[in-house]
Amino acid sequence: MKDVFITANTIISPLGFDSEANVSAIANEQSGITLHNNISTSPCYASIIDHKKLDDAFSKIGDSKIYTKLEKMMILSLQDTISQAAFSISDKTALIIATTKGNIDALNNNFEPERAYLPALGNKIKEFFGFKTEPIIISNACVSGILAIAVAKRFLQNDYYDNAFVVGGDIVSEFTLSGFQSFQAISKNPCQPFSKHRTGISIGDAAASVAITTNTSESEAIQIIGDGSCNDANHISGPSRTGEGLYLSIISALKEANIKPESIDYISAHGTATAFNDEMEAIAFNRAKLEKTPLNSLKGYYGHTLGASGLLEAIVGIHSLKNNMLYKSLGMDELGVTMPLNIIENTTKKELKTFIKTASGFGGCNTAVIFKKVEQ
């Protein structure tokens, strides 16, 4: 199989409009989660991109009035990533879009309701940049972002495409907030993944994108060396109590990467701060013999960004490898799961070669992808 690499990347979030600004904010333990009193479920803690800042940034490349908030976020992210990439868009370039709800807010604003359909979102992105292939939409709950990386890797390894751009995004909406509130899953305070005092999730806006290729000239390239995605078929919204799907995803990724668990230097966990998810992850990591591996959740910085989360958090993990830095798991105070985990309590300098990004979501979906720093 061909080697596949991630090169350019861009994050758009309340912490900044490029990856470097986001990673700098994380290094300074700055969270985008704040108290909002101007949304339908007020007051509510969430991580929301300022509309004016978004429009000001977008106005440099397009007419902000004709695009939805999510479209603007995704286009801004992709614009930067495409400009950084060492390859140009061709008829062998894939466009892969990850989202859970897409333009769900089109149902409540001045856009036509049909704009809420996911293919409509894909076509807007395609038309803006002039992609020559049809958009591939990945909408598989909260694993969508990281699963999109795995899908791109497999397309390239099987010669369907020469290269790919992957973009993921979701927004905070009345629809999403009311849905999680019906589960009594929204935290009254900023979320605290894996903490004994966690009370639920915080939701966040974000878009993120990467360029993926089989060729790279970077001195320190980031290679995708293994992936796995397994569905535990446990419950429509509840994770497996044994962590079976996540465990099998991790084992599958390790097998393809041909490495042992002890070779993983760092875990970027899903860590939503719900009682059941964090417990399930702890069980799965222990079953996979990863309980001693340094671990964080980035939800304390971004909230849960749904379809963007796996992609966004993989990008931060890539910068962790490049910077040889383990970033603090914000919101962690006292371990609140029944199995041991090595939570990163303080940002620490450490030589890093590999990390695994995991995600889990509604419907029993689970994905794990392993990344490696390769010196050319």
CSV table of C-alpha atoms in Angstrom, one decimal:
chain,number,residue,atom,x,y,z
A,1,MET,CA,0.0,0.0,0.0
A,2,LYS,CA,1.1,3.6,-0.7
A,3,ASP,CA,2.2,5.8,2.1
A,4,VAL,CA,-0.3,8.6,2.7
A,5,PHE,CA,0.5,11.9,4.3
A,6,ILE,CA,-1.3,14.9,5.8
A,7,THR,CA,0.4,18.2,4.8
A,8,ALA,CA,-1.5,21.5,5.0
A,9,ASN,CA,-4.1,22.1,7.6
A,10,THR,CA,-6.4,24.9,8.9
A,11,ILE,CA,-8.7,25.3,11.9
A,12,ILE,CA,-11.4,28.0,12.0
A,13,SER,CA,-12.8,28.3,15.6
A,14,PRO,CA,-13.4,30.9,18.3
A,15,LEU,CA,-9.7,30.4,19.3
A,16,GLY,CA,-8.5,31.7,15.9
A,17,PHE,CA,-8.8,31.5,12.1
A,18,ASP,CA,-5.7,29.4,11.5
A,19,SER,CA,-4.1,26.3,13.0
A,20,GLU,CA,-1.2,28.2,14.6
A,21,ALA,CA,-3.5,30.6,16.5
A,22,ASN,CA,-5.6,27.7,17.8
A,23,VAL,CA,-2.6,25.7,19.0
A,24,SER,CA,-1.1,28.8,20.6
A,25,ALA,CA,-4.4,29.4,22.5
A,26,ILE,CA,-4.4,25.8,23.7
A,27,ALA,CA,-0.8,26.1,24.9
A,28,ASN,CA,-2.0,29.1,26.9
A,29,GLU,CA,-4.9,27.1,28.3
A,30,GLN,CA,-7.4,29.5,26.6
A,31,SER,CA,-10.9,28.1,26.1
A,32,GLY,CA,-13.4,29.2,23.5
A,33,ILE,CA,-16.3,28.1,25.8
A,34,THR,CA,-18.1,31.1,27.3
A,35,LEU,CA,-21.6,31.8,28.7
A,36,HIS,CA,-24.1,32.9,26.1
A,37,ASN,CA,-27.4,34.7,26.9
A,38,ASN,CA,-28.5,35.4,23.3
A,39,ILE,CA,-29.4,31.9,22.1
A,40,SER,CA,-32.8,30.2,22.4
A,41,THR,CA,-31.7,27.9,25.3
A,42,SER,CA,-30.0,30.8,27.3
A,43,PRO,CA,-28.1,30.9,29.4
A,44,CYS,CA,-25.8,28.3,28.0
A,45,TYR,CA,-22.1,27.6,27.8
A,46,ALA,CA,-20.9,27.1,24.3
A,47,SER,CA,-18.0,27.9,21.9
A,48,ILE,CA,-19.4,30.2,19.2
A,49,ILE,CA,-17.6,32.0,16.4
A,50,ASP,CA,-18.4,35.7,16.3
A,51,HIS,CA,-20.6,36.5,13.2
A,52,LYS,CA,-18.9,39.8,12.6
A,53,LYS,CA,-15.4,38.4,12.7
A,54,LEU,CA,-16.5,35.6,10.4
A,55,ASP,CA,-18.1,38.0,7.9
A,56,ASP,CA,-15.1,40.4,8.0
A,57,ALA,CA,-12.7,37.5,7.2
A,58,PHE,CA,-15.0,36.1,4.5
A,59,SER,CA,-15.5,39.4,2.8
A,60,LYS,CA,-11.9,39.3,1.6
A,61,ILE,CA,-12.7,36.2,-0.6
A,62,GLY,CA,-16.5,36.3,-1.3
A,63,ASP,CA,-19.9,37.7,-0.7
A,64,SER,CA,-20.9,36.8,2.9
A,65,LYS,CA,-24.6,37.5,2.3
A,66,ILE,CA,-25.0,34.5,-0.1
A,67,TYR,CA,-23.4,31.9,2.1
A,68,THR,CA,-24.5,30.3,5.3
A,69,LYS,CA,-22.4,30.5,8.4
A,70,LEU,CA,-21.2,26.9,8.0
A,71,GLU,CA,-20.4,27.4,4.3
A,72,LYS,CA,-18.3,30.5,5.2
A,73,MET,CA,-16.4,28.6,7.9
A,74,MET,CA,-15.7,25.7,5.6
A,75,ILE,CA,-14.7,27.9,2.7
A,76,LEU,CA,-12.4,30.0,4.8
A,77,SER,CA,-10.7,26.9,6.2
A,78,LEU,CA,-10.3,25.2,2.8
A,79,GLN,CA,-9.1,28.5,1.2
A,80,ASP,CA,-6.1,28.6,3.5
A,81,THR,CA,-5.4,24.8,3.2
A,82,ILE,CA,-5.5,24.9,-0.6
A,83,SER,CA,-3.2,27.9,-0.7
A,84,GLN,CA,-0.7,25.9,1.5
A,85,ALA,CA,-0.9,22.6,-0.4
A,86,ALA,CA,1.8,21.5,-2.7
A,87,PHE,CA,-0.7,20.2,-5.2
A,88,SER,CA,-3.5,21.9,-7.2
A,89,ILE,CA,-7.1,20.8,-7.8
A,90,SER,CA,-7.3,18.3,-10.7
A,91,ASP,CA,-9.8,15.7,-12.0
A,92,LYS,CA,-8.0,13.3,-9.6
A,93,THR,CA,-8.5,15.4,-6.5
A,94,ALA,CA,-11.2,14.3,-4.0
A,95,LEU,CA,-13.3,16.7,-2.0
A,96,ILE,CA,-14.5,15.0,1.2
A,97,ILE,CA,-16.9,16.9,3.5
A,98,ALA,CA,-17.6,15.8,7.1
A,99,THR,CA,-20.6,17.1,9.0
A,100,THR,CA,-23.4,15.9,11.2
A,101,LYS,CA,-26.1,18.5,10.7
A,102,GLY,CA,-24.8,20.6,7.8
A,103,ASN,CA,-26.8,23.8,7.1
A,104,ILE,CA,-29.5,22.9,9.7
A,105,ASP,CA,-30.0,26.6,10.4
A,106,ALA,CA,-31.2,27.1,6.8
A,107,LEU,CA,-34.6,25.9,8.2
A,108,ASN,CA,-34.8,29.0,10.5
A,109,ASN,CA,-33.3,31.8,8.4
A,110,ASN,CA,-33.5,33.6,5.1
A,111,PHE,CA,-32.1,30.7,3.0
A,112,GLU,CA,-34.3,28.3,1.1
A,113,PRO,CA,-35.0,25.1,3.1
A,114,GLU,CA,-33.4,22.9,0.4
A,115,ARG,CA,-30.1,24.5,1.5
A,116,ALA,CA,-30.2,22.2,4.5
A,117,TYR,CA,-29.7,19.1,2.4
A,118,LEU,CA,-26.1,17.8,2.6
A,119,PRO,CA,-25.6,17.6,-1.1
A,120,ALA,CA,-26.5,21.3,-1.4
A,121,LEU,CA,-23.7,22.1,1.0
A,122,GLY,CA,-21.3,19.9,-1.0
A,123,ASN,CA,-22.1,21.6,-4.2
A,124,LYS,CA,-21.6,25.1,-2.7
A,125,ILE,CA,-18.1,24.1,-1.6
A,126,LYS,CA,-17.4,22.4,-5.0
A,127,GLU,CA,-18.5,25.4,-7.0
A,128,PHE,CA,-16.6,28.0,-4.9
A,129,PHE,CA,-13.2,26.3,-5.5
A,130,GLY,CA,-13.9,24.7,-8.9
A,131,PHE,CA,-13.5,21.1,-7.8
A,132,LYS,CA,-13.8,18.7,-10.8
A,133,THR,CA,-15.1,15.7,-8.9
A,134,GLU,CA,-18.3,15.2,-7.1
A,135,PRO,CA,-18.2,15.9,-3.3
A,136,ILE,CA,-18.1,12.9,-1.0
A,137,ILE,CA,-20.2,13.5,2.1
A,138,ILE,CA,-19.3,11.7,5.3
A,139,SER,CA,-22.1,12.1,7.9
A,140,ASN,CA,-21.7,9.4,10.5
A,141,ALA,CA,-22.4,11.2,13.7
A,142,CYS,CA,-19.5,12.4,15.8
A,143,VAL,CA,-16.9,10.2,14.1
A,144,SER,CA,-17.4,12.0,10.8
A,145,GLY,CA,-14.3,14.2,10.9
A,146,ILE,CA,-11.8,11.5,11.7
A,147,LEU,CA,-13.5,8.9,9.5
A,148,ALA,CA,-13.2,11.3,6.6
A,149,ILE,CA,-9.4,11.1,7.0
A,150,ALA,CA,-9.5,7.3,7.0
A,151,VAL,CA,-11.7,7.3,3.9
A,152,ALA,CA,-9.4,9.7,2.1
A,153,LYS,CA,-6.4,7.5,3.0
A,154,ARG,CA,-8.1,4.4,1.5
A,155,PHE,CA,-9.2,6.2,-1.7
A,156,LEU,CA,-5.6,7.3,-2.3
A,157,GLN,CA,-4.1,3.9,-1.5
A,158,ASN,CA,-6.5,2.2,-3.9
A,159,ASP,CA,-5.7,4.7,-6.7
A,160,TYR,CA,-9.2,6.2,-6.9
A,161,TYR,CA,-7.7,9.7,-6.5
A,162,ASP,CA,-4.2,11.2,-6.5
A,163,ASN,CA,-4.8,13.5,-3.6
A,164,ALA,CA,-7.7,14.9,-1.5
A,165,PHE,CA,-8.9,17.9,0.5
A,166,VAL,CA,-10.9,17.0,3.5
A,167,VAL,CA,-13.1,19.6,5.3
A,168,GLY,CA,-15.3,19.2,8.3
A,169,GLY,CA,-17.6,21.5,10.2
A,170,ASP,CA,-20.7,22.0,12.3
A,171,ILE,CA,-22.3,24.9,14.1
A,172,VAL,CA,-24.1,25.6,17.3
A,173,SER,CA,-27.9,25.6,16.5
A,174,GLU,CA,-31.2,25.6,18.3
A,175,PHE,CA,-31.8,22.1,16.7
A,176,THR,CA,-28.6,20.7,18.1
A,177,LEU,CA,-28.8,22.2,21.6
A,178,SER,CA,-32.4,21.2,22.0
A,179,GLY,CA,-31.6,17.7,20.9
A,180,PHE,CA,-28.8,17.2,23.5
A,181,GLN,CA,-30.9,18.9,26.2
A,182,SER,CA,-33.6,16.3,25.6
A,183,PHE,CA,-31.0,13.8,26.8
A,184,GLN,CA,-30.2,16.1,29.7
A,185,ALA,CA,-26.6,16.0,28.3
A,186,ILE,CA,-25.7,19.7,28.2
A,187,SER,CA,-23.5,20.8,31.1
A,188,LYS,CA,-24.5,23.9,33.1
A,189,ASN,CA,-20.8,24.8,33.3
A,190,PRO,CA,-17.9,24.4,30.8
A,191,CYS,CA,-17.4,20.7,30.1
A,192,GLN,CA,-14.9,18.7,32.1
A,193,PRO,CA,-13.9,15.5,30.2
A,194,PHE,CA,-13.0,12.5,32.4
A,195,SER,CA,-13.5,14.5,35.6
A,196,LYS,CA,-15.3,13.2,38.6
A,197,HIS,CA,-17.4,16.4,38.5
A,198,ARG,CA,-18.3,16.3,34.8
A,199,THR,CA,-22.0,16.9,34.1
A,200,GLY,CA,-22.3,16.8,30.3
A,201,ILE,CA,-21.1,18.3,27.1
A,202,SER,CA,-20.6,21.9,25.8
A,203,ILE,CA,-21.3,22.5,22.1
A,204,GLY,CA,-19.0,24.4,19.7
A,205,ASP,CA,-18.7,26.0,16.3
A,206,ALA,CA,-15.7,24.9,14.2
A,207,ALA,CA,-14.5,24.0,10.7
A,208,ALA,CA,-11.2,22.3,9.9
A,209,SER,CA,-9.5,21.1,6.8
A,210,VAL,CA,-6.4,19.1,5.6
A,211,ALA,CA,-4.6,18.3,2.4
A,212,ILE,CA,-3.8,14.6,1.9
A,213,THR,CA,-1.4,13.2,-0.6
A,214,THR,CA,0.9,10.3,-1.3
A,215,ASN,CA,3.8,12.7,-2.0
A,216,THR,CA,5.5,15.1,0.4
A,217,SER,CA,8.7,17.0,0.5
A,218,GLU,CA,8.3,18.1,4.1
A,219,SER,CA,11.3,17.5,6.4
A,220,GLU,CA,8.9,16.2,9.1
A,221,ALA,CA,6.0,14.6,7.3
A,222,ILE,CA,2.9,13.3,9.2
A,223,GLN,CA,2.0,9.9,7.8
A,224,ILE,CA,-1.4,8.1,8.4
A,225,ILE,CA,-0.2,4.6,9.2
A,226,GLY,CA,-3.3,2.9,10.4
A,227,ASP,CA,-7.1,3.2,10.8
A,228,GLY,CA,-10.1,1.2,12.0
A,229,SER,CA,-13.8,1.8,12.3
A,230,CYS,CA,-16.2,-0.6,14.0
A,231,ASN,CA,-19.8,-0.2,15.0
A,232,ASP,CA,-20.8,-1.8,18.3
A,233,ALA,CA,-24.5,-1.8,17.5
A,234,ASN,CA,-25.3,-1.2,21.1
A,235,HIS,CA,-27.9,1.6,21.1
A,236,ILE,CA,-28.9,4.6,19.0
A,237,SER,CA,-27.5,7.0,21.5
A,238,GLY,CA,-25.8,5.0,24.3
A,239,PRO,CA,-22.2,3.7,23.9
A,240,SER,CA,-21.3,0.1,24.6
A,241,ARG,CA,-20.7,-0.6,28.3
A,242,THR,CA,-17.7,-2.8,27.4
A,243,GLY,CA,-16.2,-0.3,24.9
A,244,GLU,CA,-16.3,-3.1,22.3
A,245,GLY,CA,-16.5,-0.9,19.1
A,246,LEU,CA,-13.8,1.5,20.2
A,247,TYR,CA,-11.6,-1.3,21.3
A,248,LEU,CA,-11.9,-3.2,18.0
A,249,SER,CA,-11.3,0.1,16.1
A,250,ILE,CA,-8.0,0.6,18.1
A,251,ILE,CA,-6.9,-3.0,17.6
A,252,SER,CA,-7.6,-2.7,13.8
A,253,ALA,CA,-5.6,0.5,13.5
A,254,LEU,CA,-2.7,-0.9,15.5
A,255,LYS,CA,-2.7,-4.0,13.3
A,256,GLU,CA,-2.5,-2.1,10.1
A,257,ALA,CA,0.2,0.2,11.5
A,258,ASN,CA,2.1,-2.9,12.6
A,259,ILE,CA,2.9,-1.4,16.0
A,260,LYS,CA,2.3,-2.4,19.6
A,261,PRO,CA,0.2,-0.3,22.0
A,262,GLU,CA,3.4,0.8,23.9
A,263,SER,CA,4.6,2.5,20.7
A,264,ILE,CA,1.7,5.1,20.9
A,265,ASP,CA,3.1,8.2,22.5
A,266,TYR,CA,-0.2,10.1,23.0
A,267,ILE,CA,-3.9,9.6,22.8
A,268,SER,CA,-6.2,12.3,21.5
A,269,ALA,CA,-9.4,11.0,23.0
A,270,HIS,CA,-13.1,11.8,22.2
A,271,GLY,CA,-13.7,12.8,25.8
A,272,THR,CA,-17.2,14.4,25.6
A,273,ALA,CA,-17.6,14.7,29.4
A,274,THR,CA,-20.8,12.7,29.5
A,275,ALA,CA,-21.0,10.0,32.2
A,276,PHE,CA,-21.3,7.1,29.8
A,277,ASN,CA,-19.0,8.1,27.0
A,278,ASP,CA,-15.9,8.9,29.2
A,279,GLU,CA,-16.4,5.6,31.1
A,280,MET,CA,-16.7,3.6,27.9
A,281,GLU,CA,-13.5,5.2,26.6
A,282,ALA,CA,-11.6,4.4,29.8
A,283,ILE,CA,-12.7,0.7,29.5
A,284,ALA,CA,-11.7,0.5,25.8
A,285,PHE,CA,-8.3,2.1,26.4
A,286,ASN,CA,-7.5,-0.3,29.2
A,287,ARG,CA,-8.6,-3.3,27.2
A,288,ALA,CA,-6.2,-2.0,24.4
A,289,LYS,CA,-3.4,-1.7,27.0
A,290,LEU,CA,-3.2,2.1,26.6
A,291,GLU,CA,-4.0,3.1,30.1
A,292,LYS,CA,-0.5,4.4,30.7
A,293,THR,CA,-0.3,6.4,27.5
A,294,PRO,CA,-0.6,10.2,28.0
A,295,LEU,CA,-4.2,11.3,27.0
A,296,ASN,CA,-6.2,14.4,26.6
A,297,SER,CA,-9.5,15.6,25.4
A,298,LEU,CA,-9.7,18.9,23.6
A,299,LYS,CA,-13.4,19.4,24.3
A,300,GLY,CA,-12.5,21.7,27.2
A,301,TYR,CA,-11.1,24.2,24.6
A,302,TYR,CA,-13.7,23.8,21.8
A,303,GLY,CA,-16.7,22.1,23.3
A,304,HIS,CA,-18.0,19.3,21.1
A,305,THR,CA,-17.8,20.4,17.5
A,306,LEU,CA,-19.6,17.3,16.3
A,307,GLY,CA,-18.6,16.5,12.6
A,308,ALA,CA,-15.6,18.8,12.9
A,309,SER,CA,-14.3,17.4,16.2
A,310,GLY,CA,-12.3,14.4,14.9
A,311,LEU,CA,-10.7,16.3,12.2
A,312,LEU,CA,-10.0,19.4,14.3
A,313,GLU,CA,-8.5,17.4,17.1
A,314,ALA,CA,-6.4,15.3,14.7
A,315,ILE,CA,-4.9,18.6,13.5
A,316,VAL,CA,-4.0,19.7,17.0
A,317,GLY,CA,-2.5,16.2,17.5
A,318,ILE,CA,-0.4,16.7,14.4
A,319,HIS,CA,0.9,20.0,15.8
A,320,SER,CA,1.6,18.2,19.1
A,321,LEU,CA,3.8,15.8,17.2
A,322,LYS,CA,5.6,18.6,15.3
A,323,ASN,CA,6.0,20.7,18.5
A,324,ASN,CA,6.9,17.7,20.7
A,325,MET,CA,4.3,19.0,23.2
A,326,LEU,CA,1.5,17.3,25.2
A,327,TYR,CA,-1.3,19.8,25.8
A,328,LYS,CA,-3.2,19.9,29.0
A,329,SER,CA,-6.6,18.2,29.2
A,330,LEU,CA,-8.6,21.4,30.2
A,331,GLY,CA,-11.2,20.9,32.8
A,332,MET,CA,-9.6,17.8,34.4
A,333,ASP,CA,-9.3,17.9,38.2
A,334,GLU,CA,-10.1,14.5,39.7
A,335,LEU,CA,-10.4,11.3,37.7
A,336,GLY,CA,-14.0,10.3,37.4
A,337,VAL,CA,-13.9,7.0,35.6
A,338,THR,CA,-13.5,3.5,37.1
A,339,MET,CA,-10.5,2.5,35.1
A,340,PRO,CA,-7.0,4.1,35.3
A,341,LEU,CA,-6.0,6.7,32.7
A,342,ASN,CA,-2.9,8.9,32.3
A,343,ILE,CA,-4.6,12.2,31.8
A,344,ILE,CA,-2.3,15.1,30.8
A,345,GLU,CA,-2.8,17.6,33.7
A,346,ASN,CA,-0.1,20.1,32.6
A,347,THR,CA,1.2,21.1,29.2
A,348,THR,CA,4.5,19.2,28.9
A,349,LYS,CA,7.4,19.1,26.5
A,350,LYS,CA,8.1,15.5,25.3
A,351,GLU,CA,9.6,13.8,22.3
A,352,LEU,CA,6.7,12.4,20.3
A,353,LYS,CA,6.6,10.1,17.2
A,354,THR,CA,3.1,8.7,17.1
A,355,PHE,CA,-0.4,9.4,18.3
A,356,ILE,CA,-3.8,7.9,18.0
A,357,LYS,CA,-7.0,9.9,17.5
A,358,THR,CA,-10.2,8.2,18.5
A,359,ALA,CA,-13.9,9.2,18.3
A,360,SER,CA,-17.2,7.6,19.1
A,361,GLY,CA,-20.8,8.6,18.2
A,362,PHE,CA,-24.5,8.0,18.1
A,363,GLY,CA,-25.5,4.7,16.5
A,364,GLY,CA,-22.6,2.9,18.0
A,365,CYS,CA,-19.9,4.2,15.5
A,366,ASN,CA,-16.3,4.3,16.5
A,367,THR,CA,-13.1,5.3,14.6
A,368,ALA,CA,-9.4,5.2,15.4
A,369,VAL,CA,-6.6,6.6,13.3
A,370,ILE,CA,-2.8,6.5,14.0
A,371,PHE,CA,-0.4,9.2,12.8
A,372,LYS,CA,3.4,9.1,12.7
A,373,LYS,CA,6.0,11.7,12.4
A,374,VAL,CA,8.4,10.7,9.6
A,375,GLU,CA,11.8,12.4,8.9
A,376,GLN,CA,12.4,12.6,5.2
